[in-house]
Amino acid sequence: MTVDVVTFVMRSLDVYLLIFSRIIGIMTTVPVFSRNNIPAPLKVGLSMIISYIILPFIIQKTNLQVGTAEFLFLCMKEVLLGFFIGLCAQMVFNVFVGAGSNADIQIGLSMANVIDPSTGANNTLTGLLFNTFAYLLLFAADAHHLIIRAIVNSFNMVPVGQSQIYSQNLLPYIAKLVSYFMVASLLIVMPIIITLFLGNILLAFMAKVMPQMNVFIVGMPFKILVGFSIIYFTMPFIKTLIFGVFEQMIEFVYMFLRIV
């Protein structure tokens, strides 16, 4: 009886460590939880709690009979899998940063970079604005629950110890992910691009009509005023696109899980 209990505890510990390895890998890259302003002990503690909650549902489907070296290899593979799961979601979420960069190129603020304290990376002003607005909508719509649900569902779609990081469908998946990033980031700021293009035509016409007017002095504040006015008036449209990006983010995570 004692031997059976010890065996069950050790088997549970092995499965728990594999679950924890995948979740801690996800926490390092997934949106919301990977931010620098979230303390590392909180990330580890949350990973431990989620691992403990889903352990009873996973252990019944798992039969591990491996040595120490192979077990360590499985842990590393689970961390790597979790890292790529979070990276897929983060890549889609970075659509807002890309959209802001495209907008600032048109407005003329592409050189005005700021340090994003949550990531430690350089970001444009409009990119930081879009990113912050997206995070607010994510929590307002409880979309972070979808992220946690996707983390839990990953163990049903890819059982612990059975992942294959490389797949023949991986390159088409990456191409689809990158193409979505480029198209979505342009679609969000398309009203700004079109309006400022027409504004540049207007400035060129005014420069011809009034040669004494300094277009460079007038053009910069004009484009900033028009650009942020368009952002303000198209905010309901942008909000709808942001919700669509949230749905695509979860869909790309599940798509990745289906090919690994």
PDB file of C-alpha atoms in Angstrom:
ATOM      1  CA  MET A   1       0.000   0.000   0.000  1.00  0.00           C
ATOM      2  CA  THR A   2       2.798   2.411   0.947  1.00  0.00           C
ATOM      3  CA  VAL A   3       4.681   1.610  -2.250  1.00  0.00           C
ATOM      4  CA  ASP A   4       1.569   2.354  -4.318  1.00  0.00           C
ATOM      5  CA  VAL A   5       1.106   5.715  -2.602  1.00  0.00           C
ATOM      6  CA  VAL A   6       4.745   6.680  -3.148  1.00  0.00           C
ATOM      7  CA  THR A   7       4.506   5.624  -6.803  1.00  0.00           C
ATOM      8  CA  PHE A   8       1.341   7.697  -7.297  1.00  0.00           C
ATOM      9  CA  VAL A   9       2.930  10.756  -5.647  1.00  0.00           C
ATOM     10  CA  MET A  10       6.081  10.496  -7.771  1.00  0.00           C
ATOM     11  CA  ARG A  11       4.031  10.003 -10.936  1.00  0.00           C
ATOM     12  CA  SER A  12       1.868  12.989 -10.036  1.00  0.00           C
ATOM     13  CA  LEU A  13       4.982  15.077  -9.407  1.00  0.00           C
ATOM     14  CA  ASP A  14       6.435  14.171 -12.810  1.00  0.00           C
ATOM     15  CA  VAL A  15       3.233  15.129 -14.625  1.00  0.00           C
ATOM     16  CA  TYR A  16       2.908  18.296 -12.529  1.00  0.00           C
ATOM     17  CA  LEU A  17       6.423  19.402 -13.463  1.00  0.00           C
ATOM     18  CA  LEU A  18       5.709  18.818 -17.154  1.00  0.00           C
ATOM     19  CA  ILE A  19       2.481  20.847 -16.934  1.00  0.00           C
ATOM     20  CA  PHE A  20       4.286  23.586 -15.028  1.00  0.00           C
ATOM     21  CA  SER A  21       7.099  23.643 -17.611  1.00  0.00           C
ATOM     22  CA  ARG A  22       4.675  24.323 -20.451  1.00  0.00           C
ATOM     23  CA  ILE A  23       2.730  26.982 -18.557  1.00  0.00           C
ATOM     24  CA  ILE A  24       5.843  28.843 -17.384  1.00  0.00           C
ATOM     25  CA  GLY A  25       7.038  28.857 -20.995  1.00  0.00           C
ATOM     26  CA  ILE A  26       3.725  30.382 -22.072  1.00  0.00           C
ATOM     27  CA  MET A  27       3.921  33.013 -19.326  1.00  0.00           C
ATOM     28  CA  THR A  28       7.240  34.322 -20.677  1.00  0.00           C
ATOM     29  CA  THR A  29       5.808  35.381 -24.050  1.00  0.00           C
ATOM     30  CA  VAL A  30       1.984  35.467 -23.995  1.00  0.00           C
ATOM     31  CA  PRO A  31       0.284  38.913 -23.939  1.00  0.00           C
ATOM     32  CA  VAL A  32      -0.738  40.313 -20.529  1.00  0.00           C
ATOM     33  CA  PHE A  33       1.276  37.849 -18.429  1.00  0.00           C
ATOM     34  CA  SER A  34       4.669  38.458 -20.096  1.00  0.00           C
ATOM     35  CA  ARG A  35       4.797  42.171 -19.244  1.00  0.00           C
ATOM     36  CA  ASN A  36       7.813  43.353 -17.243  1.00  0.00           C
ATOM     37  CA  ASN A  37       5.656  45.165 -14.693  1.00  0.00           C
ATOM     38  CA  ILE A  38       4.193  41.834 -13.545  1.00  0.00           C
ATOM     39  CA  PRO A  39       6.544  40.446 -10.851  1.00  0.00           C
ATOM     40  CA  ALA A  40       8.255  37.150 -11.656  1.00  0.00           C
ATOM     41  CA  PRO A  41       7.073  35.518  -8.378  1.00  0.00           C
ATOM     42  CA  LEU A  42       3.480  36.289  -9.406  1.00  0.00           C
ATOM     43  CA  LYS A  43       4.007  34.607 -12.793  1.00  0.00           C
ATOM     44  CA  VAL A  44       5.559  31.542 -11.152  1.00  0.00           C
ATOM     45  CA  GLY A  45       2.834  31.389  -8.510  1.00  0.00           C
ATOM     46  CA  LEU A  46       0.056  31.688 -11.082  1.00  0.00           C
ATOM     47  CA  SER A  47       1.713  28.974 -13.188  1.00  0.00           C
ATOM     48  CA  MET A  48       1.889  26.687 -10.144  1.00  0.00           C
ATOM     49  CA  ILE A  49      -1.776  27.293  -9.285  1.00  0.00           C
ATOM     50  CA  ILE A  50      -2.995  26.624 -12.842  1.00  0.00           C
ATOM     51  CA  SER A  51      -0.817  23.495 -13.006  1.00  0.00           C
ATOM     52  CA  TYR A  52      -2.251  22.231  -9.719  1.00  0.00           C
ATOM     53  CA  ILE A  53      -5.849  22.870 -10.820  1.00  0.00           C
ATOM     54  CA  ILE A  54      -5.589  20.989 -14.130  1.00  0.00           C
ATOM     55  CA  LEU A  55      -3.351  18.176 -12.812  1.00  0.00           C
ATOM     56  CA  PRO A  56      -6.248  15.805 -11.878  1.00  0.00           C
ATOM     57  CA  PHE A  57      -7.660  16.067 -15.410  1.00  0.00           C
ATOM     58  CA  ILE A  58      -4.320  15.469 -17.116  1.00  0.00           C
ATOM     59  CA  ILE A  59      -2.810  12.732 -14.973  1.00  0.00           C
ATOM     60  CA  GLN A  60      -5.480  10.198 -15.966  1.00  0.00           C
ATOM     61  CA  LYS A  61      -4.454  10.546 -19.630  1.00  0.00           C
ATOM     62  CA  THR A  62      -0.696  10.462 -19.048  1.00  0.00           C
ATOM     63  CA  ASN A  63       1.484   7.397 -18.718  1.00  0.00           C
ATOM     64  CA  LEU A  64       5.097   8.376 -18.132  1.00  0.00           C
ATOM     65  CA  GLN A  65       7.754   5.700 -17.890  1.00  0.00           C
ATOM     66  CA  VAL A  66      10.973   7.535 -18.648  1.00  0.00           C
ATOM     67  CA  GLY A  67      14.391   7.939 -17.107  1.00  0.00           C
ATOM     68  CA  THR A  68      15.815  11.078 -15.547  1.00  0.00           C
ATOM     69  CA  ALA A  69      17.622  12.289 -18.677  1.00  0.00           C
ATOM     70  CA  GLU A  70      14.585  11.749 -20.892  1.00  0.00           C
ATOM     71  CA  PHE A  71      12.353  13.451 -18.330  1.00  0.00           C
ATOM     72  CA  LEU A  72      14.590  16.540 -18.323  1.00  0.00           C
ATOM     73  CA  PHE A  73      14.452  16.543 -22.124  1.00  0.00           C
ATOM     74  CA  LEU A  74      10.632  16.402 -21.975  1.00  0.00           C
ATOM     75  CA  CYS A  75      10.604  19.345 -19.547  1.00  0.00           C
ATOM     76  CA  MET A  76      12.773  21.384 -21.910  1.00  0.00           C
ATOM     77  CA  LYS A  77      10.519  20.457 -24.820  1.00  0.00           C
ATOM     78  CA  GLU A  78       7.413  21.533 -22.871  1.00  0.00           C
ATOM     79  CA  VAL A  79       9.039  24.878 -22.010  1.00  0.00           C
ATOM     80  CA  LEU A  80       9.890  25.377 -25.683  1.00  0.00           C
ATOM     81  CA  LEU A  81       6.348  24.466 -26.749  1.00  0.00           C
ATOM     82  CA  GLY A  82       4.880  26.908 -24.231  1.00  0.00           C
ATOM     83  CA  PHE A  83       7.281  29.601 -25.410  1.00  0.00           C
ATOM     84  CA  PHE A  84       6.104  29.221 -29.015  1.00  0.00           C
ATOM     85  CA  ILE A  85       2.421  29.112 -28.011  1.00  0.00           C
ATOM     86  CA  GLY A  86       2.806  32.446 -26.239  1.00  0.00           C
ATOM     87  CA  LEU A  87       4.917  33.812 -29.085  1.00  0.00           C
ATOM     88  CA  CYS A  88       2.136  33.098 -31.603  1.00  0.00           C
ATOM     89  CA  ALA A  89      -0.330  35.058 -29.475  1.00  0.00           C
ATOM     90  CA  GLN A  90       2.168  37.879 -28.914  1.00  0.00           C
ATOM     91  CA  MET A  91       2.893  38.123 -32.646  1.00  0.00           C
ATOM     92  CA  VAL A  92      -0.792  38.707 -33.365  1.00  0.00           C
ATOM     93  CA  PHE A  93      -1.101  41.153 -30.464  1.00  0.00           C
ATOM     94  CA  ASN A  94       1.819  43.173 -31.871  1.00  0.00           C
ATOM     95  CA  VAL A  95      -0.508  44.143 -34.722  1.00  0.00           C
ATOM     96  CA  PHE A  96      -1.342  47.234 -32.655  1.00  0.00           C
ATOM     97  CA  VAL A  97       2.311  48.249 -32.371  1.00  0.00           C
ATOM     98  CA  GLY A  98       2.737  47.780 -36.121  1.00  0.00           C
ATOM     99  CA  ALA A  99      -0.402  49.807 -36.795  1.00  0.00           C
ATOM    100  CA  GLY A 100       0.872  52.622 -34.594  1.00  0.00           C
ATOM    101  CA  SER A 101       4.237  52.611 -36.378  1.00  0.00           C
ATOM    102  CA  ASN A 102       2.493  52.864 -39.752  1.00  0.00           C
ATOM    103  CA  ALA A 103       0.351  55.731 -38.470  1.00  0.00           C
ATOM    104  CA  ASP A 104       3.343  57.643 -37.083  1.00  0.00           C
ATOM    105  CA  ILE A 105       5.181  57.341 -40.401  1.00  0.00           C
ATOM    106  CA  GLN A 106       2.253  59.119 -42.063  1.00  0.00           C
ATOM    107  CA  ILE A 107       1.773  61.671 -39.276  1.00  0.00           C
ATOM    108  CA  GLY A 108       5.490  62.458 -39.050  1.00  0.00           C
ATOM    109  CA  LEU A 109       6.159  61.182 -35.529  1.00  0.00           C
ATOM    110  CA  SER A 110       8.168  58.104 -36.445  1.00  0.00           C
ATOM    111  CA  MET A 111      11.307  59.569 -34.809  1.00  0.00           C
ATOM    112  CA  ALA A 112       9.504  60.356 -31.535  1.00  0.00           C
ATOM    113  CA  ASN A 113      10.062  56.991 -29.858  1.00  0.00           C
ATOM    114  CA  VAL A 114       9.413  56.286 -26.189  1.00  0.00           C
ATOM    115  CA  ILE A 115      10.395  53.398 -23.948  1.00  0.00           C
ATOM    116  CA  ASP A 116       7.469  51.134 -23.157  1.00  0.00           C
ATOM    117  CA  PRO A 117       7.939  50.352 -19.426  1.00  0.00           C
ATOM    118  CA  SER A 118       5.963  47.109 -19.731  1.00  0.00           C
ATOM    119  CA  THR A 119       8.323  45.606 -22.318  1.00  0.00           C
ATOM    120  CA  GLY A 120      11.475  47.730 -22.136  1.00  0.00           C
ATOM    121  CA  ALA A 121      11.402  48.180 -25.927  1.00  0.00           C
ATOM    122  CA  ASN A 122      11.238  51.323 -28.052  1.00  0.00           C
ATOM    123  CA  ASN A 123       7.751  52.148 -29.242  1.00  0.00           C
ATOM    124  CA  THR A 124       6.196  54.940 -31.251  1.00  0.00           C
ATOM    125  CA  LEU A 125       3.695  57.293 -29.638  1.00  0.00           C
ATOM    126  CA  THR A 126       0.687  56.049 -31.582  1.00  0.00           C
ATOM    127  CA  GLY A 127       1.849  52.446 -31.222  1.00  0.00           C
ATOM    128  CA  LEU A 128       1.901  52.877 -27.446  1.00  0.00           C
ATOM    129  CA  LEU A 129      -1.553  54.489 -27.611  1.00  0.00           C
ATOM    130  CA  PHE A 130      -3.029  51.613 -29.634  1.00  0.00           C
ATOM    131  CA  ASN A 131      -1.306  49.018 -27.447  1.00  0.00           C
ATOM    132  CA  THR A 132      -2.624  50.558 -24.220  1.00  0.00           C
ATOM    133  CA  PHE A 133      -6.132  50.867 -25.676  1.00  0.00           C
ATOM    134  CA  ALA A 134      -5.987  47.209 -26.766  1.00  0.00           C
ATOM    135  CA  TYR A 135      -4.998  46.071 -23.264  1.00  0.00           C
ATOM    136  CA  LEU A 136      -7.871  48.055 -21.748  1.00  0.00           C
ATOM    137  CA  LEU A 137     -10.335  46.463 -24.172  1.00  0.00           C
ATOM    138  CA  LEU A 138      -8.842  43.028 -23.530  1.00  0.00           C
ATOM    139  CA  PHE A 139      -9.640  43.250 -19.821  1.00  0.00           C
ATOM    140  CA  ALA A 140     -12.972  45.008 -20.394  1.00  0.00           C
ATOM    141  CA  ALA A 141     -14.103  42.188 -22.697  1.00  0.00           C
ATOM    142  CA  ASP A 142     -12.658  39.453 -20.418  1.00  0.00           C
ATOM    143  CA  ALA A 143     -10.529  38.286 -23.341  1.00  0.00           C
ATOM    144  CA  HIS A 144      -7.766  37.310 -20.890  1.00  0.00           C
ATOM    145  CA  HIS A 145     -10.097  34.457 -19.866  1.00  0.00           C
ATOM    146  CA  LEU A 146      -9.847  33.190 -23.443  1.00  0.00           C
ATOM    147  CA  ILE A 147      -6.062  33.158 -23.098  1.00  0.00           C
ATOM    148  CA  ILE A 148      -6.254  31.102 -19.898  1.00  0.00           C
ATOM    149  CA  ARG A 149      -8.781  28.753 -21.531  1.00  0.00           C
ATOM    150  CA  ALA A 150      -6.447  28.293 -24.506  1.00  0.00           C
ATOM    151  CA  ILE A 151      -3.616  27.439 -22.099  1.00  0.00           C
ATOM    152  CA  VAL A 152      -5.749  24.755 -20.446  1.00  0.00           C
ATOM    153  CA  ASN A 153      -7.072  23.413 -23.765  1.00  0.00           C
ATOM    154  CA  SER A 154      -3.520  23.047 -25.058  1.00  0.00           C
ATOM    155  CA  PHE A 155      -3.124  19.989 -22.817  1.00  0.00           C
ATOM    156  CA  ASN A 156      -6.136  18.332 -24.436  1.00  0.00           C
ATOM    157  CA  MET A 157      -4.922  19.083 -27.958  1.00  0.00           C
ATOM    158  CA  VAL A 158      -1.244  18.323 -27.305  1.00  0.00           C
ATOM    159  CA  PRO A 159      -0.826  15.947 -24.325  1.00  0.00           C
ATOM    160  CA  VAL A 160       2.253  16.402 -22.154  1.00  0.00           C
ATOM    161  CA  GLY A 161       5.344  14.728 -23.536  1.00  0.00           C
ATOM    162  CA  GLN A 162       3.831  14.186 -26.991  1.00  0.00           C
ATOM    163  CA  SER A 163       4.563  17.472 -28.752  1.00  0.00           C
ATOM    164  CA  GLN A 164       6.443  17.733 -32.045  1.00  0.00           C
ATOM    165  CA  ILE A 165       7.845  21.243 -32.403  1.00  0.00           C
ATOM    166  CA  TYR A 166       8.707  20.822 -36.082  1.00  0.00           C
ATOM    167  CA  SER A 167       5.984  20.040 -38.596  1.00  0.00           C
ATOM    168  CA  GLN A 168       5.734  20.252 -42.368  1.00  0.00           C
ATOM    169  CA  ASN A 169       2.812  22.660 -41.887  1.00  0.00           C
ATOM    170  CA  LEU A 170       4.896  25.035 -39.757  1.00  0.00           C
ATOM    171  CA  LEU A 171       6.268  27.183 -42.599  1.00  0.00           C
ATOM    172  CA  PRO A 172       2.822  27.787 -44.190  1.00  0.00           C
ATOM    173  CA  TYR A 173       1.550  28.663 -40.711  1.00  0.00           C
ATOM    174  CA  ILE A 174       4.341  31.228 -40.199  1.00  0.00           C
ATOM    175  CA  ALA A 175       3.632  32.727 -43.630  1.00  0.00           C
ATOM    176  CA  LYS A 176      -0.062  33.041 -42.775  1.00  0.00           C
ATOM    177  CA  LEU A 177       0.765  34.600 -39.392  1.00  0.00           C
ATOM    178  CA  VAL A 178       3.120  37.191 -40.892  1.00  0.00           C
ATOM    179  CA  SER A 179       0.690  38.052 -43.698  1.00  0.00           C
ATOM    180  CA  TYR A 180      -2.122  38.555 -41.175  1.00  0.00           C
ATOM    181  CA  PHE A 181       0.151  40.818 -39.104  1.00  0.00           C
ATOM    182  CA  MET A 182       0.933  43.021 -42.106  1.00  0.00           C
ATOM    183  CA  VAL A 183      -2.639  43.201 -43.426  1.00  0.00           C
ATOM    184  CA  ALA A 184      -4.269  43.832 -40.024  1.00  0.00           C
ATOM    185  CA  SER A 185      -1.749  46.514 -39.017  1.00  0.00           C
ATOM    186  CA  LEU A 186      -2.422  48.363 -42.282  1.00  0.00           C
ATOM    187  CA  LEU A 187      -6.196  47.917 -42.069  1.00  0.00           C
ATOM    188  CA  ILE A 188      -6.371  49.562 -38.628  1.00  0.00           C
ATOM    189  CA  VAL A 189      -4.684  52.758 -39.851  1.00  0.00           C
ATOM    190  CA  MET A 190      -6.053  52.779 -43.410  1.00  0.00           C
ATOM    191  CA  PRO A 191      -8.358  55.790 -42.700  1.00  0.00           C
ATOM    192  CA  ILE A 192      -5.313  57.745 -41.486  1.00  0.00           C
ATOM    193  CA  ILE A 193      -3.228  56.779 -44.525  1.00  0.00           C
ATOM    194  CA  ILE A 194      -5.963  57.744 -46.996  1.00  0.00           C
ATOM    195  CA  THR A 195      -6.825  61.024 -45.245  1.00  0.00           C
ATOM    196  CA  LEU A 196      -3.212  62.156 -44.910  1.00  0.00           C
ATOM    197  CA  PHE A 197      -2.550  61.228 -48.531  1.00  0.00           C
ATOM    198  CA  LEU A 198      -5.353  63.582 -49.535  1.00  0.00           C
ATOM    199  CA  GLY A 199      -3.966  66.126 -47.067  1.00  0.00           C
ATOM    200  CA  ASN A 200      -0.549  65.976 -48.749  1.00  0.00           C
ATOM    201  CA  ILE A 201      -2.214  66.619 -52.107  1.00  0.00           C
ATOM    202  CA  LEU A 202      -3.964  69.629 -50.543  1.00  0.00           C
ATOM    203  CA  LEU A 203      -0.656  70.955 -49.167  1.00  0.00           C
ATOM    204  CA  ALA A 204       0.990  70.543 -52.568  1.00  0.00           C
ATOM    205  CA  PHE A 205      -1.874  72.454 -54.193  1.00  0.00           C
ATOM    206  CA  MET A 206      -1.598  75.241 -51.596  1.00  0.00           C
ATOM    207  CA  ALA A 207       2.163  75.450 -52.161  1.00  0.00           C
ATOM    208  CA  LYS A 208       1.484  76.057 -55.842  1.00  0.00           C
ATOM    209  CA  VAL A 209      -1.249  78.608 -55.200  1.00  0.00           C
ATOM    210  CA  MET A 210       0.646  80.419 -52.406  1.00  0.00           C
ATOM    211  CA  PRO A 211       4.394  80.057 -53.051  1.00  0.00           C
ATOM    212  CA  GLN A 212       5.187  82.329 -50.098  1.00  0.00           C
ATOM    213  CA  MET A 213       3.720  79.781 -47.645  1.00  0.00           C
ATOM    214  CA  ASN A 214       6.314  77.586 -45.909  1.00  0.00           C
ATOM    215  CA  VAL A 215       4.852  74.105 -46.438  1.00  0.00           C
ATOM    216  CA  PHE A 216       7.316  72.426 -44.063  1.00  0.00           C
ATOM    217  CA  ILE A 217       6.301  74.637 -41.135  1.00  0.00           C
ATOM    218  CA  VAL A 218       2.570  74.378 -41.843  1.00  0.00           C
ATOM    219  CA  GLY A 219       2.572  70.717 -42.904  1.00  0.00           C
ATOM    220  CA  MET A 220       3.862  69.141 -39.679  1.00  0.00           C
ATOM    221  CA  PRO A 221       1.223  70.503 -37.242  1.00  0.00           C
ATOM    222  CA  PHE A 222      -1.421  70.050 -39.952  1.00  0.00           C
ATOM    223  CA  LYS A 223      -0.650  66.325 -40.302  1.00  0.00           C
ATOM    224  CA  ILE A 224      -0.498  65.817 -36.526  1.00  0.00           C
ATOM    225  CA  LEU A 225      -3.866  67.547 -36.046  1.00  0.00           C
ATOM    226  CA  VAL A 226      -5.525  65.649 -38.897  1.00  0.00           C
ATOM    227  CA  GLY A 227      -3.958  62.313 -37.918  1.00  0.00           C
ATOM    228  CA  PHE A 228      -5.105  62.348 -34.299  1.00  0.00           C
ATOM    229  CA  SER A 229      -8.504  63.735 -35.292  1.00  0.00           C
ATOM    230  CA  ILE A 230      -8.988  60.746 -37.595  1.00  0.00           C
ATOM    231  CA  ILE A 231      -7.923  58.394 -34.788  1.00  0.00           C
ATOM    232  CA  TYR A 232     -10.523  60.000 -32.510  1.00  0.00           C
ATOM    233  CA  PHE A 233     -13.388  59.816 -35.009  1.00  0.00           C
ATOM    234  CA  THR A 234     -12.559  56.276 -36.178  1.00  0.00           C
ATOM    235  CA  MET A 235     -12.145  54.872 -32.660  1.00  0.00           C
ATOM    236  CA  PRO A 236     -15.400  52.814 -32.848  1.00  0.00           C
ATOM    237  CA  PHE A 237     -14.123  51.275 -36.099  1.00  0.00           C
ATOM    238  CA  ILE A 238     -10.721  50.621 -34.510  1.00  0.00           C
ATOM    239  CA  LYS A 239     -12.407  49.044 -31.474  1.00  0.00           C
ATOM    240  CA  THR A 240     -14.260  46.594 -33.723  1.00  0.00           C
ATOM    241  CA  LEU A 241     -10.997  45.663 -35.451  1.00  0.00           C
ATOM    242  CA  ILE A 242      -9.289  45.160 -32.083  1.00  0.00           C
ATOM    243  CA  PHE A 243     -11.960  42.662 -31.018  1.00  0.00           C
ATOM    244  CA  GLY A 244     -11.401  40.878 -34.322  1.00  0.00           C
ATOM    245  CA  VAL A 245      -7.671  40.714 -33.580  1.00  0.00           C
ATOM    246  CA  PHE A 246      -8.433  39.119 -30.196  1.00  0.00           C
ATOM    247  CA  GLU A 247     -10.446  36.394 -31.923  1.00  0.00           C
ATOM    248  CA  GLN A 248      -7.699  35.812 -34.477  1.00  0.00           C
ATOM    249  CA  MET A 249      -5.091  35.663 -31.710  1.00  0.00           C
ATOM    250  CA  ILE A 250      -6.871  32.735 -30.048  1.00  0.00           C
ATOM    251  CA  GLU A 251      -7.528  31.110 -33.439  1.00  0.00           C
ATOM    252  CA  PHE A 252      -3.825  31.269 -34.352  1.00  0.00           C
ATOM    253  CA  VAL A 253      -2.935  29.648 -31.016  1.00  0.00           C
ATOM    254  CA  TYR A 254      -5.331  26.759 -31.678  1.00  0.00           C
ATOM    255  CA  MET A 255      -4.073  26.517 -35.257  1.00  0.00           C
ATOM    256  CA  PHE A 256      -0.510  26.158 -33.953  1.00  0.00           C
ATOM    257  CA  LEU A 257      -1.601  23.475 -31.486  1.00  0.00           C
ATOM    258  CA  ARG A 258      -3.259  21.515 -34.298  1.00  0.00           C
ATOM    259  CA  ILE A 259      -0.064  21.359 -36.347  1.00  0.00           C
ATOM    260  CA  VAL A 260       2.298  20.372 -33.530  1.00  0.00           C
TER     261      VAL A 260
END
